[in-house]
PDB file of C-alpha atoms in Angstrom:
ATOM      1  CA  MET Z 128       0.000   0.000   0.000  1.00 55.00           C
ATOM      2  CA  LYS Z 129       1.353   3.378  -1.011  1.00 61.00           C
ATOM      3  CA  LYS Z 130       2.027   5.702   1.896  1.00 82.00           C
ATOM      4  CA  ASN Z 131       1.926   9.495   2.101  1.00 93.00           C
ATOM      5  CA  LEU Z 132       4.701  11.767   0.925  1.00 96.00           C
ATOM      6  CA  PHE Z 133       5.218  15.122   2.658  1.00 97.00           C
ATOM      7  CA  LEU Z 134       7.617  18.033   2.134  1.00 98.00           C
ATOM      8  CA  LYS Z 135       9.485  20.053   4.749  1.00 97.00           C
ATOM      9  CA  ARG Z 136      12.489  22.318   5.041  1.00 98.00           C
ATOM     10  CA  VAL Z 137      15.322  20.576   6.839  1.00 97.00           C
ATOM     11  CA  TYR Z 138      15.662  23.643   9.058  1.00 96.00           C
ATOM     12  CA  ASP Z 139      12.108  23.245  10.399  1.00 96.00           C
ATOM     13  CA  PRO Z 140      11.866  21.251  13.629  1.00 94.00           C
ATOM     14  CA  PRO Z 141      11.389  17.489  13.159  1.00 94.00           C
ATOM     15  CA  GLU Z 142       8.066  16.068  14.331  1.00 95.00           C
ATOM     16  CA  ASP Z 143       6.905  12.536  15.040  1.00 91.00           C
ATOM     17  CA  SER Z 144       4.362  12.892  12.225  1.00 93.00           C
ATOM     18  CA  ASP Z 145       7.214  13.276   9.682  1.00 95.00           C
ATOM     19  CA  GLY Z 146       7.624   9.519   9.373  1.00 95.00           C
ATOM     20  CA  LEU Z 147      10.896   8.631   7.665  1.00 97.00           C
ATOM     21  CA  ARG Z 148      12.888  11.820   6.995  1.00 97.00           C
ATOM     22  CA  VAL Z 149      14.651  11.613   3.619  1.00 98.00           C
ATOM     23  CA  LEU Z 150      17.088  14.359   2.653  1.00 98.00           C
ATOM     24  CA  VAL Z 151      16.935  14.974  -1.116  1.00 98.00           C
ATOM     25  CA  ASP Z 152      19.790  17.493  -1.429  1.00 97.00           C
ATOM     26  CA  ARG Z 153      23.097  16.576  -3.061  1.00 95.00           C
ATOM     27  CA  VAL Z 154      25.036  18.623  -0.505  1.00 95.00           C
ATOM     28  CA  TRP Z 155      24.532  18.650   3.251  1.00 96.00           C
ATOM     29  CA  PRO Z 156      22.542  21.703   4.462  1.00 94.00           C
ATOM     30  CA  ARG Z 157      24.735  24.491   5.827  1.00 93.00           C
ATOM     31  CA  GLY Z 158      25.036  24.988   9.548  1.00 93.00           C
ATOM     32  CA  LEU Z 159      23.084  21.871  10.482  1.00 94.00           C
ATOM     33  CA  THR Z 160      24.449  18.982  12.512  1.00 92.00           C
ATOM     34  CA  LYS Z 161      23.344  15.432  11.787  1.00 89.00           C
ATOM     35  CA  GLU Z 162      21.814  15.259  15.265  1.00 90.00           C
ATOM     36  CA  LYS Z 163      19.715  18.389  14.762  1.00 92.00           C
ATOM     37  CA  ALA Z 164      18.619  17.463  11.225  1.00 94.00           C
ATOM     38  CA  LYS Z 165      17.325  14.049  12.321  1.00 95.00           C
ATOM     39  CA  ILE Z 166      17.750  12.613   8.814  1.00 97.00           C
ATOM     40  CA  ASP Z 167      16.911   8.917   8.492  1.00 97.00           C
ATOM     41  CA  VAL Z 168      18.065   8.506   4.888  1.00 97.00           C
ATOM     42  CA  TRP Z 169      20.209  10.804   2.764  1.00 98.00           C
ATOM     43  CA  LEU Z 170      19.194  10.013  -0.810  1.00 98.00           C
ATOM     44  CA  LYS Z 171      21.644  12.341  -2.509  1.00 97.00           C
ATOM     45  CA  ASP Z 172      21.526  10.384  -5.780  1.00 97.00           C
ATOM     46  CA  ILE Z 173      17.929  11.474  -6.379  1.00 98.00           C
ATOM     47  CA  ALA Z 174      18.894  15.154  -6.167  1.00 98.00           C
ATOM     48  CA  PRO Z 175      19.310  17.212  -9.348  1.00 98.00           C
ATOM     49  CA  SER Z 176      22.657  16.916 -11.090  1.00 97.00           C
ATOM     50  CA  THR Z 177      25.257  19.434  -9.966  1.00 96.00           C
ATOM     51  CA  GLU Z 178      25.060  21.131 -13.377  1.00 97.00           C
ATOM     52  CA  LEU Z 179      21.271  21.502 -13.220  1.00 98.00           C
ATOM     53  CA  ARG Z 180      21.322  22.651  -9.587  1.00 96.00           C
ATOM     54  CA  LYS Z 181      23.936  25.330 -10.307  1.00 97.00           C
ATOM     55  CA  TRP Z 182      22.130  26.475 -13.455  1.00 98.00           C
ATOM     56  CA  PHE Z 183      18.781  26.786 -11.620  1.00 98.00           C
ATOM     57  CA  ALA Z 184      20.308  28.576  -8.616  1.00 96.00           C
ATOM     58  CA  HIS Z 185      16.774  28.839  -7.142  1.00 94.00           C
ATOM     59  CA  ASP Z 186      15.830  31.436  -9.770  1.00 97.00           C
ATOM     60  CA  VAL Z 187      12.025  31.278  -9.971  1.00 97.00           C
ATOM     61  CA  ALA Z 188      12.174  32.623 -13.539  1.00 98.00           C
ATOM     62  CA  LYS Z 189      13.895  29.332 -14.500  1.00 98.00           C
ATOM     63  CA  TRP Z 190      11.412  27.138 -12.593  1.00 98.00           C
ATOM     64  CA  LYS Z 191       9.440  25.779 -15.577  1.00 98.00           C
ATOM     65  CA  VAL Z 192      12.581  24.725 -17.445  1.00 98.00           C
ATOM     66  CA  PHE Z 193      14.169  23.364 -14.256  1.00 98.00           C
ATOM     67  CA  HIS Z 194      11.020  21.335 -13.568  1.00 98.00           C
ATOM     68  CA  GLU Z 195      11.105  19.822 -17.078  1.00 98.00           C
ATOM     69  CA  LYS Z 196      14.848  19.071 -17.021  1.00 98.00           C
ATOM     70  CA  TYR Z 197      14.750  17.586 -13.539  1.00 98.00           C
ATOM     71  CA  THR Z 198      11.744  15.410 -14.408  1.00 98.00           C
ATOM     72  CA  THR Z 199      13.798  14.073 -17.324  1.00 98.00           C
ATOM     73  CA  GLU Z 200      16.693  13.358 -14.945  1.00 98.00           C
ATOM     74  CA  LEU Z 201      14.325  11.456 -12.652  1.00 98.00           C
ATOM     75  CA  LEU Z 202      13.032   9.388 -15.583  1.00 98.00           C
ATOM     76  CA  HIS Z 203      16.623   8.285 -16.245  1.00 98.00           C
ATOM     77  CA  ASN Z 204      17.533   7.787 -12.580  1.00 98.00           C
ATOM     78  CA  LYS Z 205      15.795   4.460 -11.983  1.00 97.00           C
ATOM     79  CA  PRO Z 206      17.941   3.205  -9.043  1.00 98.00           C
ATOM     80  CA  ALA Z 207      17.333   6.274  -6.852  1.00 98.00           C
ATOM     81  CA  VAL Z 208      13.653   6.522  -7.802  1.00 98.00           C
ATOM     82  CA  GLU Z 209      13.162   2.812  -7.060  1.00 97.00           C
ATOM     83  CA  GLU Z 210      14.872   3.188  -3.693  1.00 97.00           C
ATOM     84  CA  LEU Z 211      12.449   5.976  -2.787  1.00 97.00           C
ATOM     85  CA  ARG Z 212       9.475   3.926  -4.058  1.00 96.00           C
ATOM     86  CA  LYS Z 213      10.571   0.998  -1.884  1.00 96.00           C
ATOM     87  CA  LEU Z 214      10.794   3.214   1.199  1.00 96.00           C
ATOM     88  CA  LEU Z 215       7.428   4.781   0.384  1.00 94.00           C
ATOM     89  CA  SER Z 216       5.748   1.379   0.092  1.00 93.00           C
ATOM     90  CA  LYS Z 217       6.507   0.743   3.778  1.00 93.00           C
ATOM     91  CA  GLN Z 218       5.910   4.040   5.563  1.00 94.00           C
ATOM     92  CA  ASN Z 219       5.064   7.725   5.344  1.00 95.00           C
ATOM     93  CA  ILE Z 220       7.987   9.835   4.191  1.00 97.00           C
ATOM     94  CA  THR Z 221       8.867  13.495   4.528  1.00 98.00           C
ATOM     95  CA  LEU Z 222      11.218  14.727   1.837  1.00 98.00           C
ATOM     96  CA  VAL Z 223      13.432  17.302   3.507  1.00 98.00           C
ATOM     97  CA  PHE Z 224      15.349  19.962   1.601  1.00 98.00           C
ATOM     98  CA  GLY Z 225      17.487  22.995   2.348  1.00 96.00           C
ATOM     99  CA  ALA Z 226      15.958  25.494  -0.102  1.00 96.00           C
ATOM    100  CA  LYS Z 227      14.266  28.573   1.337  1.00 96.00           C
ATOM    101  CA  ASP Z 228      11.576  28.534  -1.356  1.00 97.00           C
ATOM    102  CA  VAL Z 229       9.089  25.827  -0.382  1.00 97.00           C
ATOM    103  CA  LEU Z 230       7.243  26.017  -3.707  1.00 97.00           C
ATOM    104  CA  HIS Z 231      10.165  25.907  -6.159  1.00 98.00           C
ATOM    105  CA  ASN Z 232      12.638  23.165  -5.250  1.00 98.00           C
ATOM    106  CA  GLN Z 233      13.560  19.598  -6.172  1.00 98.00           C
ATOM    107  CA  ALA Z 234      11.370  18.032  -3.462  1.00 98.00           C
ATOM    108  CA  VAL Z 235       8.288  19.551  -5.123  1.00 98.00           C
ATOM    109  CA  VAL Z 236       9.286  17.913  -8.429  1.00 98.00           C
ATOM    110  CA  ILE Z 237      10.046  14.583  -6.731  1.00 98.00           C
ATOM    111  CA  LYS Z 238       6.676  14.521  -4.973  1.00 98.00           C
ATOM    112  CA  GLU Z 239       4.864  15.243  -8.227  1.00 97.00           C
ATOM    113  CA  PHE Z 240       6.955  12.660 -10.079  1.00 97.00           C
ATOM    114  CA  MET Z 241       6.273   9.970  -7.449  1.00 96.00           C
ATOM    115  CA  SER Z 242       2.510  10.564  -7.617  1.00 92.00           C
ATOM    116  CA  LYS Z 243       2.362   9.562 -11.304  1.00 85.00           C
TER     117      LYS Z 243
END
């Protein structure tokens, strides 16, 4: 049975309702210790490629193109996507990310991609 997928900034306090906390950033969030982040799984391989991440640079004007390019990366990243699907089949998951913009980041694309 498919479980629920939630999104949350890694800097927001962890809660019991988060379920499994999966970090989907390629680089560790600045200024955060592993103890404070309470990350259960760091799935860095599902994160956007370094080239795409640097190109996007959280510029909302590039969001549509970033969304399309990252979706294409996810389509070709079967091992990481399957790992997330496996985890999601067992429990609720909160995808945690470091971006300040909660509407325009890779976790938003991953959640949409996983719902298809």
